[in-house]
Coordinates of C-alpha atoms in Angstrom, one line a residue:
Chain A
M1155 CA 54.3 128.3 149.3
I1156 CA 55.1 131.2 147.1
F1157 CA 53.5 130.0 144.0
N1158 CA 50.7 127.5 143.9
R1159 CA 51.6 125.7 140.6
H1160 CA 49.5 122.8 141.3
A1161 CA 46.3 125.0 141.5
V1162 CA 47.3 126.9 138.4
W1163 CA 48.0 123.7 136.4
A1164 CA 44.9 122.0 137.8
I1165 CA 42.6 124.9 136.8
Y1166 CA 44.3 125.3 133.4
K1167 CA 43.9 121.5 132.6
F1168 CA 40.3 121.4 133.8
E1169 CA 39.5 124.5 131.7
L1170 CA 41.1 123.1 128.5
A1171 CA 39.3 119.7 129.2
R1172 CA 36.1 121.4 128.4
F1173 CA 37.6 122.6 125.1
R1174 CA 38.8 119.1 124.3
R1175 CA 35.3 117.8 125.1
T1176 CA 33.9 120.1 122.4
V1177 CA 36.9 120.0 120.3
W1178 CA 35.1 119.3 117.0
T1179 CA 32.4 121.9 117.4
S1180 CA 35.1 124.4 118.6
L1181 CA 37.3 123.8 115.7
I1182 CA 34.8 122.9 112.8
T1183 CA 32.8 126.2 113.6
P1184 CA 35.6 128.7 112.9
V1185 CA 36.7 126.5 109.9
I1186 CA 33.2 126.6 108.3
T1187 CA 32.9 130.3 109.2
T1188 CA 36.3 131.1 107.7
T1189 CA 35.2 129.1 104.5
L1190 CA 32.0 131.0 104.2
Y1191 CA 33.7 134.4 104.6
F1192 CA 36.0 133.4 101.8
I1193 CA 33.3 132.2 99.6
V1194 CA 31.3 135.6 100.2
F1195 CA 34.2 138.1 100.5
G1196 CA 36.9 136.3 98.5
S1197 CA 35.0 134.7 95.7
A1198 CA 31.6 136.6 95.3
I1199 CA 32.6 140.1 96.3
G1200 CA 36.4 139.9 96.4
S1201 CA 36.7 139.2 92.7
R1202 CA 35.2 142.7 92.1
M1203 CA 37.4 144.4 94.7
Q1204 CA 40.6 146.0 93.8
E1205 CA 43.8 145.2 95.7
V1206 CA 44.1 147.0 98.9
G1207 CA 47.4 148.7 98.7
T1208 CA 49.4 146.0 97.0
V1209 CA 47.7 143.1 98.9
P1210 CA 44.9 141.0 97.1
Y1211 CA 41.7 141.5 98.9
G1212 CA 41.3 137.6 99.8
A1213 CA 44.7 137.9 101.7
F1214 CA 43.7 141.3 103.1
I1215 CA 40.8 140.0 105.1
V1216 CA 42.7 137.2 106.8
P1217 CA 44.0 139.2 109.7
G1218 CA 40.4 140.7 110.1
L1219 CA 38.9 137.2 110.2
M1220 CA 41.4 136.0 112.7
L1221 CA 40.9 138.9 114.9
L1222 CA 37.0 138.9 114.7
T1223 CA 37.1 135.2 115.8
M1224 CA 39.7 135.5 118.3
L1225 CA 38.1 138.6 120.1
T1226 CA 34.8 137.0 120.4
E1227 CA 36.0 133.6 121.4
S1228 CA 38.5 135.2 123.9
I1229 CA 35.7 137.0 125.6
S1230 CA 33.3 134.2 125.4
N1231 CA 35.7 131.5 126.8
A1232 CA 37.1 133.7 129.6
S1233 CA 33.7 134.8 130.7
F1234 CA 32.0 131.5 130.6
G1235 CA 35.1 129.9 132.5
I1236 CA 34.6 132.3 135.5
Y1237 CA 30.8 132.8 135.3
M1238 CA 30.1 128.9 135.5
P1239 CA 31.5 128.5 139.0
K1240 CA 29.7 131.5 140.1
W1241 CA 26.4 130.2 138.6
S1242 CA 26.9 126.7 139.8
G1243 CA 28.1 127.8 143.2
T1244 CA 31.5 126.0 143.0
I1245 CA 33.2 129.2 143.3
Y1246 CA 33.2 128.6 147.1
E1247 CA 36.1 126.3 146.3
L1248 CA 38.1 128.7 144.6
L1249 CA 37.6 131.4 147.2
S1250 CA 38.5 129.0 150.0
A1251 CA 41.7 127.5 148.2
P1252 CA 45.1 128.6 149.0
I1253 CA 45.4 130.5 145.6
S1254 CA 46.1 134.2 145.0
A1255 CA 44.5 136.5 142.6
F1256 CA 47.4 136.3 140.3
E1257 CA 47.3 132.6 140.1
T1258 CA 43.6 132.5 139.6
V1259 CA 43.7 135.0 136.7
L1260 CA 46.9 133.2 135.2
A1261 CA 44.9 129.8 135.2
Y1262 CA 41.7 131.1 133.9
V1263 CA 42.9 133.6 131.3
G1264 CA 45.8 131.4 130.4
A1265 CA 43.4 128.5 129.5
A1266 CA 41.0 130.8 127.5
A1267 CA 43.9 132.4 125.8
T1268 CA 45.4 129.2 124.8
K1269 CA 42.1 128.2 123.1
S1270 CA 41.9 131.6 121.3
V1271 CA 45.5 131.2 120.0
I1272 CA 44.7 127.7 118.8
L1273 CA 41.5 129.1 117.0
G1274 CA 43.6 131.8 115.4
I1275 CA 46.1 129.4 114.1
V1276 CA 43.3 127.1 112.7
I1277 CA 41.6 130.1 111.0
L1278 CA 45.0 131.0 109.4
A1279 CA 45.5 127.4 108.3
T1280 CA 42.1 127.4 106.7
A1281 CA 42.5 130.6 105.0
N1282 CA 45.9 129.4 103.7
L1283 CA 43.9 126.9 101.6
F1284 CA 42.1 129.7 99.7
V1285 CA 44.8 132.5 99.5
D1286 CA 48.4 132.8 99.5
I1287 CA 49.6 134.5 102.6
D1288 CA 53.2 135.7 103.2
I1289 CA 53.6 137.0 106.7
V1290 CA 56.2 139.7 106.6
H1291 CA 56.7 139.8 110.5
P1292 CA 55.9 136.3 111.7
L1293 CA 57.2 136.8 115.4
W1294 CA 55.2 140.0 115.6
M1295 CA 52.2 138.2 114.4
L1296 CA 52.5 135.7 117.1
L1297 CA 53.3 138.3 119.7
F1298 CA 50.1 140.2 118.5
M1299 CA 48.2 137.1 118.5
V1300 CA 49.2 136.3 122.2
L1301 CA 48.7 139.9 123.4
L1302 CA 45.2 140.2 121.7
A1303 CA 44.1 137.0 123.3
V1304 CA 45.4 137.6 126.7
T1305 CA 43.9 141.1 126.8
F1306 CA 40.4 140.0 125.5
C1307 CA 40.5 137.0 127.7
L1308 CA 41.1 139.5 130.7
F1309 CA 38.3 141.5 129.4
G1310 CA 36.1 138.4 129.2
F1311 CA 37.1 137.5 132.8
I1312 CA 35.8 140.9 134.0
I1313 CA 32.6 140.4 132.1
G1314 CA 32.2 137.0 133.6
I1315 CA 32.6 138.4 137.2
W1316 CA 30.3 141.2 136.5
A1317 CA 27.5 139.3 134.8
K1318 CA 24.6 138.0 136.9
S1319 CA 22.9 136.1 134.3
F1320 CA 23.6 134.2 130.9
E1321 CA 22.0 137.3 129.1
Q1322 CA 24.5 139.8 130.6
L1323 CA 27.3 137.6 129.6
Q1324 CA 26.3 137.9 126.0
I1325 CA 25.4 141.7 126.1
I1326 CA 28.9 143.3 125.7
P1327 CA 30.2 140.7 123.1
L1328 CA 27.3 141.0 120.9
L1329 CA 26.3 144.7 121.2
V1330 CA 29.6 146.3 121.7
V1331 CA 32.7 144.2 120.6
M1332 CA 31.2 142.6 117.5
P1333 CA 30.0 146.0 115.9
L1334 CA 33.3 147.5 116.8
T1335 CA 35.3 144.9 115.3
F1336 CA 33.2 145.1 112.0
L1337 CA 33.6 148.8 112.0
G1338 CA 37.2 148.8 113.0
G1339 CA 38.6 147.7 109.4
A1340 CA 38.3 143.9 109.8
F1341 CA 37.4 143.7 106.1
Y1342 CA 38.5 147.1 104.7
S1343 CA 41.2 149.6 105.2
I1344 CA 40.0 152.9 106.9
D1345 CA 41.6 154.7 103.9
M1346 CA 38.7 153.4 101.9
L1347 CA 36.3 155.5 104.0
P1348 CA 35.2 159.3 103.3
A1349 CA 37.2 161.6 105.4
A1350 CA 34.4 162.3 107.9
W1351 CA 34.0 158.6 108.6
R1352 CA 37.6 158.0 108.7
T1353 CA 38.0 160.5 111.5
A1354 CA 35.0 159.0 113.5
T1355 CA 36.7 155.5 113.0
L1356 CA 39.8 156.6 114.8
F1357 CA 37.8 156.8 118.1
N1358 CA 37.2 153.1 117.7
P1359 CA 39.9 151.2 119.7
I1360 CA 39.7 148.2 117.6
V1361 CA 41.1 150.1 114.6
Y1362 CA 44.5 150.3 116.5
L1363 CA 44.4 146.5 117.3
M1364 CA 43.5 145.6 113.7
S1365 CA 45.9 147.8 112.2
G1366 CA 48.8 146.5 114.2
F1367 CA 47.8 142.9 113.5
R1368 CA 47.5 143.7 109.8
W1369 CA 50.9 145.4 109.9
S1370 CA 52.6 142.2 111.1
F1371 CA 51.1 140.4 108.0
F1372 CA 51.7 142.9 105.3
G1373 CA 54.3 145.4 106.8
K1374 CA 51.7 148.3 106.8
G1375 CA 48.6 149.4 108.7
D1376 CA 46.1 152.1 108.9
V1377 CA 48.0 153.8 111.7
S1378 CA 51.5 153.4 113.0
V1379 CA 52.5 150.1 114.6
E1380 CA 53.8 152.2 117.7
L1381 CA 50.3 153.6 118.0
S1382 CA 48.9 150.1 117.8
L1383 CA 51.1 148.7 120.5
M1384 CA 50.4 151.6 122.8
A1385 CA 46.7 151.1 122.3
M1386 CA 47.0 147.4 123.1
F1387 CA 49.2 147.9 126.2
G1388 CA 46.9 150.6 127.3
F1389 CA 43.9 148.3 127.1
L1390 CA 45.8 145.5 128.7
T1391 CA 46.8 147.7 131.6
L1392 CA 43.2 149.0 132.1
C1393 CA 41.9 145.3 132.1
L1394 CA 44.7 144.3 134.7
A1395 CA 43.8 147.3 136.9
I1396 CA 40.1 146.4 136.9
V1397 CA 41.0 142.6 137.7
W1398 CA 43.2 143.8 140.5
W1399 CA 40.4 146.0 141.8
I1400 CA 37.9 143.2 141.7
F1401 CA 40.1 140.9 143.7
R1402 CA 41.1 143.6 146.3
T1403 CA 37.4 144.5 146.9
G1404 CA 35.8 141.1 146.3
Y1405 CA 33.5 142.7 143.9
R1406 CA 30.7 140.1 143.0
L1407 CA 32.9 137.3 144.4
K1408 CA 32.9 137.8 148.3
S1409 CA 30.5 139.0 150.9
Chain B
M503 CA 45.6 122.0 172.5
S504 CA 43.7 124.4 170.2
V505 CA 43.7 123.8 166.5
L506 CA 41.4 126.6 165.6
S507 CA 41.2 129.9 167.7
I508 CA 38.6 132.4 167.0
S509 CA 38.6 135.7 168.8
G510 CA 36.3 138.7 168.6
L511 CA 34.8 137.6 165.2
S512 CA 32.2 139.8 164.0
K513 CA 30.5 140.2 160.6
T514 CA 28.2 142.9 159.4
Y515 CA 27.0 142.6 155.9
A516 CA 26.8 145.5 153.5
G517 CA 23.0 145.7 153.9
G518 CA 23.5 146.4 157.7
F519 CA 22.6 142.8 159.0
T520 CA 24.9 141.7 161.7
A521 CA 25.5 138.0 161.3
L522 CA 28.2 137.6 163.9
K523 CA 28.8 139.5 167.2
S524 CA 32.2 139.2 168.7
V525 CA 32.5 135.3 168.6
D526 CA 35.2 133.8 170.7
L527 CA 35.8 129.9 170.1
E528 CA 38.6 127.4 170.7
I529 CA 38.4 124.2 168.8
R530 CA 40.6 121.4 170.3
K531 CA 42.9 119.4 168.0
G532 CA 41.2 116.1 167.0
E533 CA 37.8 116.8 168.6
I534 CA 34.3 116.6 166.9
F535 CA 32.6 120.0 167.6
A536 CA 29.0 120.4 166.7
L537 CA 27.7 123.8 166.2
L538 CA 23.9 124.0 166.8
G539 CA 21.8 126.8 166.1
P540 CA 18.4 127.7 164.3
N541 CA 18.4 129.0 160.7
G542 CA 20.1 132.5 160.4
A543 CA 22.0 131.9 163.6
G544 CA 25.3 132.7 162.1
K545 CA 26.7 129.2 161.6
T546 CA 27.4 129.2 157.9
T547 CA 28.9 132.9 158.2
L548 CA 31.3 131.7 161.0
I549 CA 32.4 128.7 158.8
S550 CA 32.5 131.0 155.6
I551 CA 34.8 133.4 157.3
V552 CA 37.2 130.6 158.6
C553 CA 37.4 129.3 155.2
G554 CA 38.1 132.5 153.4
I555 CA 34.8 132.8 151.5
V556 CA 33.4 135.8 153.5
T557 CA 35.6 138.6 154.8
P558 CA 35.2 139.3 158.6
T559 CA 34.3 142.9 159.8
A560 CA 36.5 142.3 162.9
G561 CA 38.4 139.7 164.8
T562 CA 40.9 137.1 164.2
V563 CA 41.0 133.4 163.4
I564 CA 44.2 131.2 163.5
A565 CA 44.0 127.9 162.0
D566 CA 46.8 125.5 163.2
G567 CA 49.1 128.4 164.1
H568 CA 48.3 130.4 160.7
H569 CA 46.3 133.5 160.5
I570 CA 43.6 133.0 158.1
Q571 CA 44.3 136.3 156.2
R572 CA 47.8 137.1 156.7
D573 CA 49.0 133.5 156.2
Y574 CA 46.1 132.5 154.2
R575 CA 47.9 129.9 152.0
A576 CA 49.1 127.8 154.9
A577 CA 45.9 128.2 156.9
R578 CA 43.8 127.2 153.8
M579 CA 45.7 124.1 153.1
K580 CA 44.8 122.8 156.6
I581 CA 41.0 123.4 156.1
G582 CA 38.5 121.4 154.2
L583 CA 34.7 122.5 153.6
V584 CA 31.7 120.6 152.7
P585 CA 29.1 123.4 152.2
Q586 CA 25.5 122.9 152.9
E587 CA 24.3 123.3 149.3
L588 CA 25.0 120.8 146.6
H589 CA 27.4 122.9 144.6
T590 CA 28.9 120.8 141.8
D591 CA 30.3 121.0 138.3
A592 CA 27.2 119.2 136.7
F593 CA 29.0 118.5 133.5
E594 CA 32.3 117.1 134.8
T595 CA 33.2 113.6 135.8
V596 CA 33.6 112.6 139.5
W597 CA 37.3 111.9 138.8
A598 CA 38.0 115.2 137.1
T599 CA 36.3 117.4 139.7
V600 CA 37.9 115.6 142.8
N601 CA 41.4 115.8 141.3
L602 CA 40.7 119.5 140.5
S603 CA 39.9 120.0 144.2
R604 CA 43.2 118.4 145.2
G605 CA 45.1 120.6 142.8
M606 CA 43.5 123.9 143.8
F607 CA 44.6 123.3 147.4
G608 CA 48.2 123.1 146.3
R609 CA 48.7 119.3 146.3
A610 CA 50.5 117.3 143.7
P611 CA 48.3 114.8 141.8
D612 CA 48.0 111.5 143.9
P613 CA 45.8 109.0 142.0
A614 CA 46.1 106.3 144.6
L615 CA 44.7 108.5 147.3
I616 CA 41.8 109.8 145.2
E617 CA 41.0 106.3 144.5
R618 CA 41.0 105.3 148.2
I619 CA 38.7 108.3 149.0
L620 CA 36.3 107.5 146.2
K621 CA 36.2 103.7 147.5
D622 CA 35.6 104.9 150.9
L623 CA 32.7 106.9 149.8
S624 CA 31.2 104.2 147.5
L625 CA 32.0 106.5 144.6
W626 CA 34.7 104.4 142.7
E627 CA 32.1 102.7 140.5
K628 CA 30.8 106.2 139.6
R629 CA 34.2 107.8 138.8
N630 CA 33.7 108.3 135.1
S631 CA 30.0 109.4 135.5
K632 CA 29.0 113.0 135.0
I633 CA 27.8 114.5 138.2
L634 CA 24.5 115.5 136.8
E635 CA 23.8 111.7 136.3
L636 CA 24.2 111.2 140.2
S637 CA 21.6 111.1 142.8
G638 CA 21.4 113.7 145.5
G639 CA 23.1 111.4 147.9
M640 CA 25.8 110.6 145.5
K641 CA 26.4 114.3 144.9
R642 CA 26.7 114.9 148.6
R643 CA 29.4 112.1 148.7
V644 CA 31.1 113.9 145.8
M645 CA 31.1 117.0 148.0
I646 CA 32.9 115.2 150.8
A647 CA 35.3 113.6 148.5
K648 CA 36.3 117.0 147.0
A649 CA 36.8 118.3 150.7
L650 CA 39.0 115.4 151.6
S651 CA 41.0 115.4 148.4
H652 CA 43.7 117.8 149.9
E653 CA 43.9 115.8 153.2
P654 CA 42.8 118.6 155.5
E655 CA 43.5 118.6 159.2
I656 CA 40.4 120.6 160.0
L657 CA 37.2 119.7 158.2
F658 CA 33.9 121.6 158.3
L659 CA 30.7 120.0 157.6
D660 CA 27.9 122.5 157.0
E661 CA 24.6 120.5 157.6
P662 CA 26.1 117.3 156.2
T663 CA 23.1 115.3 156.5
A664 CA 20.4 117.8 155.7
G665 CA 17.9 116.1 153.3
V666 CA 19.8 112.7 153.0
D667 CA 18.3 109.2 153.8
V668 CA 19.0 107.3 156.9
E669 CA 21.5 105.0 155.3
L670 CA 23.7 107.8 154.1
R671 CA 23.4 109.6 157.3
R672 CA 24.8 106.4 159.0
D673 CA 27.4 106.2 156.4
M674 CA 28.5 109.8 157.0
W675 CA 28.6 109.3 160.8
N676 CA 30.9 106.3 160.4
L677 CA 33.0 108.4 158.0
V678 CA 33.3 111.2 160.5
R679 CA 34.3 108.7 163.1
G680 CA 37.0 107.2 160.8
L681 CA 38.4 110.7 160.1
R682 CA 38.6 111.5 163.8
E683 CA 40.4 108.4 164.3
R684 CA 43.0 109.6 161.6
G685 CA 43.4 112.9 163.7
V686 CA 41.3 115.1 161.7
T687 CA 39.3 117.9 163.7
I688 CA 35.7 118.0 162.6
I689 CA 33.4 121.1 162.9
L690 CA 30.0 120.2 162.0
T691 CA 26.7 122.4 162.0
T692 CA 23.4 120.5 162.3
H693 CA 19.8 120.8 163.2
Y694 CA 19.5 117.2 164.4
I695 CA 20.1 116.7 168.2
E696 CA 20.7 112.9 167.6
E697 CA 23.5 113.8 165.1
A698 CA 25.2 115.9 167.8
E699 CA 24.5 113.3 170.4
E700 CA 25.8 110.5 168.2
M701 CA 29.1 112.1 167.3
A702 CA 30.1 115.2 169.0
D703 CA 32.5 115.6 171.8
R704 CA 31.6 119.1 172.5
V705 CA 28.6 121.3 171.4
G706 CA 28.2 125.0 170.8
V707 CA 25.0 126.8 170.6
I708 CA 24.8 129.9 168.5
N709 CA 21.8 132.2 168.1
K710 CA 21.4 135.6 166.6
G711 CA 25.2 135.9 165.8
E712 CA 26.1 135.1 169.5
L713 CA 27.8 131.9 170.8
I714 CA 25.5 131.2 173.6
L715 CA 27.3 128.4 175.2
V716 CA 30.0 125.8 174.6
E717 CA 29.7 122.5 176.7
D718 CA 30.7 119.1 176.7
K719 CA 28.2 117.0 175.1
A720 CA 27.2 115.0 178.3
A721 CA 26.4 118.2 180.1
L722 CA 24.3 119.4 177.3
M723 CA 22.5 116.2 176.8
K724 CA 21.5 116.4 180.3
K725 CA 19.7 119.7 179.6
L726 CA 18.2 118.2 176.3
G727 CA 17.1 115.1 178.3
R728 CA 14.4 116.9 180.0
K729 CA 10.9 115.7 179.3
T730 CA 7.4 116.7 180.6
L731 CA 4.7 114.3 181.7
T732 CA 1.1 115.8 181.5
L733 CA -1.7 114.0 183.3
N734 CA -5.3 114.7 182.4
L735 CA -7.3 114.3 185.7
T736 CA -10.7 112.7 185.9
E737 CA -11.8 115.2 188.5
P738 CA -10.3 118.8 188.9
L739 CA -8.2 119.7 191.7
A740 CA -8.4 123.0 193.7
A741 CA -4.8 122.4 194.9
L742 CA -2.1 119.8 194.6
P743 CA -2.4 117.2 197.5
P744 CA 0.4 117.1 200.1
E745 CA 1.0 113.4 199.5
L746 CA 2.6 114.4 196.0
G747 CA 4.9 117.1 197.6
E748 CA 8.1 115.1 196.9
W749 CA 7.6 115.6 193.2
S750 CA 7.9 119.1 191.9
L751 CA 4.4 119.3 190.0
K752 CA 2.5 122.0 188.6
L753 CA -1.3 122.2 188.4
K754 CA -2.6 123.5 185.1
A755 CA -5.6 123.8 183.0
D756 CA -8.0 125.1 185.9
G757 CA -6.9 122.0 188.1
N758 CA -7.6 119.6 185.2
E759 CA -3.8 118.8 184.5
I760 CA -0.8 117.9 186.5
E761 CA 2.6 118.6 184.8
Y762 CA 5.7 117.0 185.9
E763 CA 9.2 117.8 184.4
F764 CA 11.9 115.0 184.7
D765 CA 15.2 113.9 183.4
A766 CA 14.5 111.1 180.9
N767 CA 18.3 110.1 181.2
A768 CA 18.2 109.6 184.9
E769 CA 18.2 106.3 186.4
R770 CA 15.1 107.0 188.4
T771 CA 12.8 109.3 186.6
G772 CA 10.2 109.4 189.4
V773 CA 7.5 108.7 186.9
P774 CA 6.2 105.2 188.0
S775 CA 6.5 106.1 191.8
L776 CA 4.3 109.3 191.1
L777 CA 1.7 107.1 189.2
R778 CA 1.6 104.6 192.0
R779 CA 1.3 107.3 194.6
M780 CA -1.6 108.9 192.7
S781 CA -3.4 105.4 192.5
D782 CA -2.7 105.0 196.5
I783 CA -4.5 108.3 197.3
G784 CA -7.2 107.7 194.7
L785 CA -6.3 110.4 192.2
G786 CA -7.4 109.2 188.8
F787 CA -6.3 110.3 185.2
K788 CA -8.0 109.6 182.0
D789 CA -5.0 110.4 179.7
L790 CA -1.4 111.2 179.8
N791 CA 1.3 112.1 177.5
T792 CA 5.0 113.0 177.5
E793 CA 6.8 115.5 175.3
Q794 CA 10.4 116.2 174.8
S795 CA 11.5 119.8 174.2
S796 CA 12.1 120.5 170.7
L797 CA 15.7 122.0 169.5
E798 CA 14.0 125.3 169.1
D799 CA 12.5 125.1 172.7
I800 CA 16.0 124.3 174.0
F801 CA 17.5 127.3 172.0
V802 CA 14.9 129.7 173.5
G803 CA 15.5 128.2 176.9
L804 CA 19.3 128.7 176.7
V805 CA 18.8 132.3 175.5
T806 CA 16.5 133.0 178.2
E807 CA 18.9 131.7 180.8
R808 CA 21.7 133.7 179.2
Q809 CA 19.8 136.9 179.4
E810 CA 18.7 136.1 183.0
A811 CA 22.2 135.5 184.1
R812 CA 23.4 138.7 182.5
S813 CA 20.7 140.7 184.5

């Protein structure tokens, strides 16, 4: 057997079944959150905001909202997916099954990334109810969505293996990713910041992801799209390298 | 014909604890092999290495002709494991979790087979129940169903009847016999002598990471069948009377007790004739009791024998 497709498909289906069981809370939560953001940022604050470039503020924040939810959900879903078998002890079955590291990652990260992309589309559809959105590069937008979902699901997978408790599972998404996303231009252009802050913000990797994603919507971003793609592939490569090391050494998986 | 070949298998954990010391073991195709040993002897480590959960420090394992590391896919597809602990997906249904197991081991979905396994294990009525709703015994059955779902040829049962009631234990014994009839090789670890006695063809004893012996059950049962009769005498003796010379007796407790070790499985134990002879020579006793060696005693005895044989 070169590729254990039955295993990949079985894990993928099993993980997605969890999403289906909680489909209403999984989908209604982002819909409500998006609606609240539009009430606050779109109507209450947005009406006093100028256009950002040539883009109305309501439309401007759509990529930011999608990115914010997709990053947190990607990390949360992927980390939970691999942490649960560790926590319940059923990881023994994964370790004793004829499944390679690549297949394991493909199944878990694939399932988590699928959920994230679905959520991203739901948010986009909800936002479309409030503002008109013309996507300049729709294929690039889809590519960015998939890349972002896969990359941050890999990051979540790493956190799930590293974590020894539910508390640790939450630390990085809450204390690192969420603040960096808010400060990474999710709701503003970094051009709106004072020069010193703008320079400081360029050290935030989320800025590059945000900028590239926004470029796919409006045709322009805070940094060049090439730089955004380099940052995204750089982070993806780093995550892949760490996952490869985890399976090679059995870090927190095997004795 | 050997279906599992273990040679020079050693494991030293990162903390420095050596759990296995160069274990060699051949498991015959189609047999039930009972691996006995006290807690911490290395039974679970041995099983975990064969199943791929723990990485060995040294040694090789060949499962049905496949190296467990170099040819891990083919090797693992042959092996099923029922671990000691009840590790389950609490929020999933029995049906979902057993089908997941089959898929993970590279097998195409086969609802008819899963139905048969669940029926054999009296789980069919519970197939749509979440595992957290099941009793401990039912969860144990789910673990077995998961292990059988990919039709393994070698099945490891790690303490399968620990903490289960008598009825379930009997059911499991019947299940194991049924699997053996279908040609499955079974390796089980247990603390229960009667379990090994009831089911095993051969028995291995492991202690402190060393495989002390591997014997046919009949030979080991003979050792396990030793009992000790203690007679509390009415009057103490200075020495054993010559009339009792044909029994190998020991005088103990300052001459107040006579101890006689005998084979409980033998046709003639020598106990009735000893009591008659004592009565004939007027040697009275006020109390008696018999004791069978515990498993721990037997382990200690075997270890001592081993050490003496070495020296």
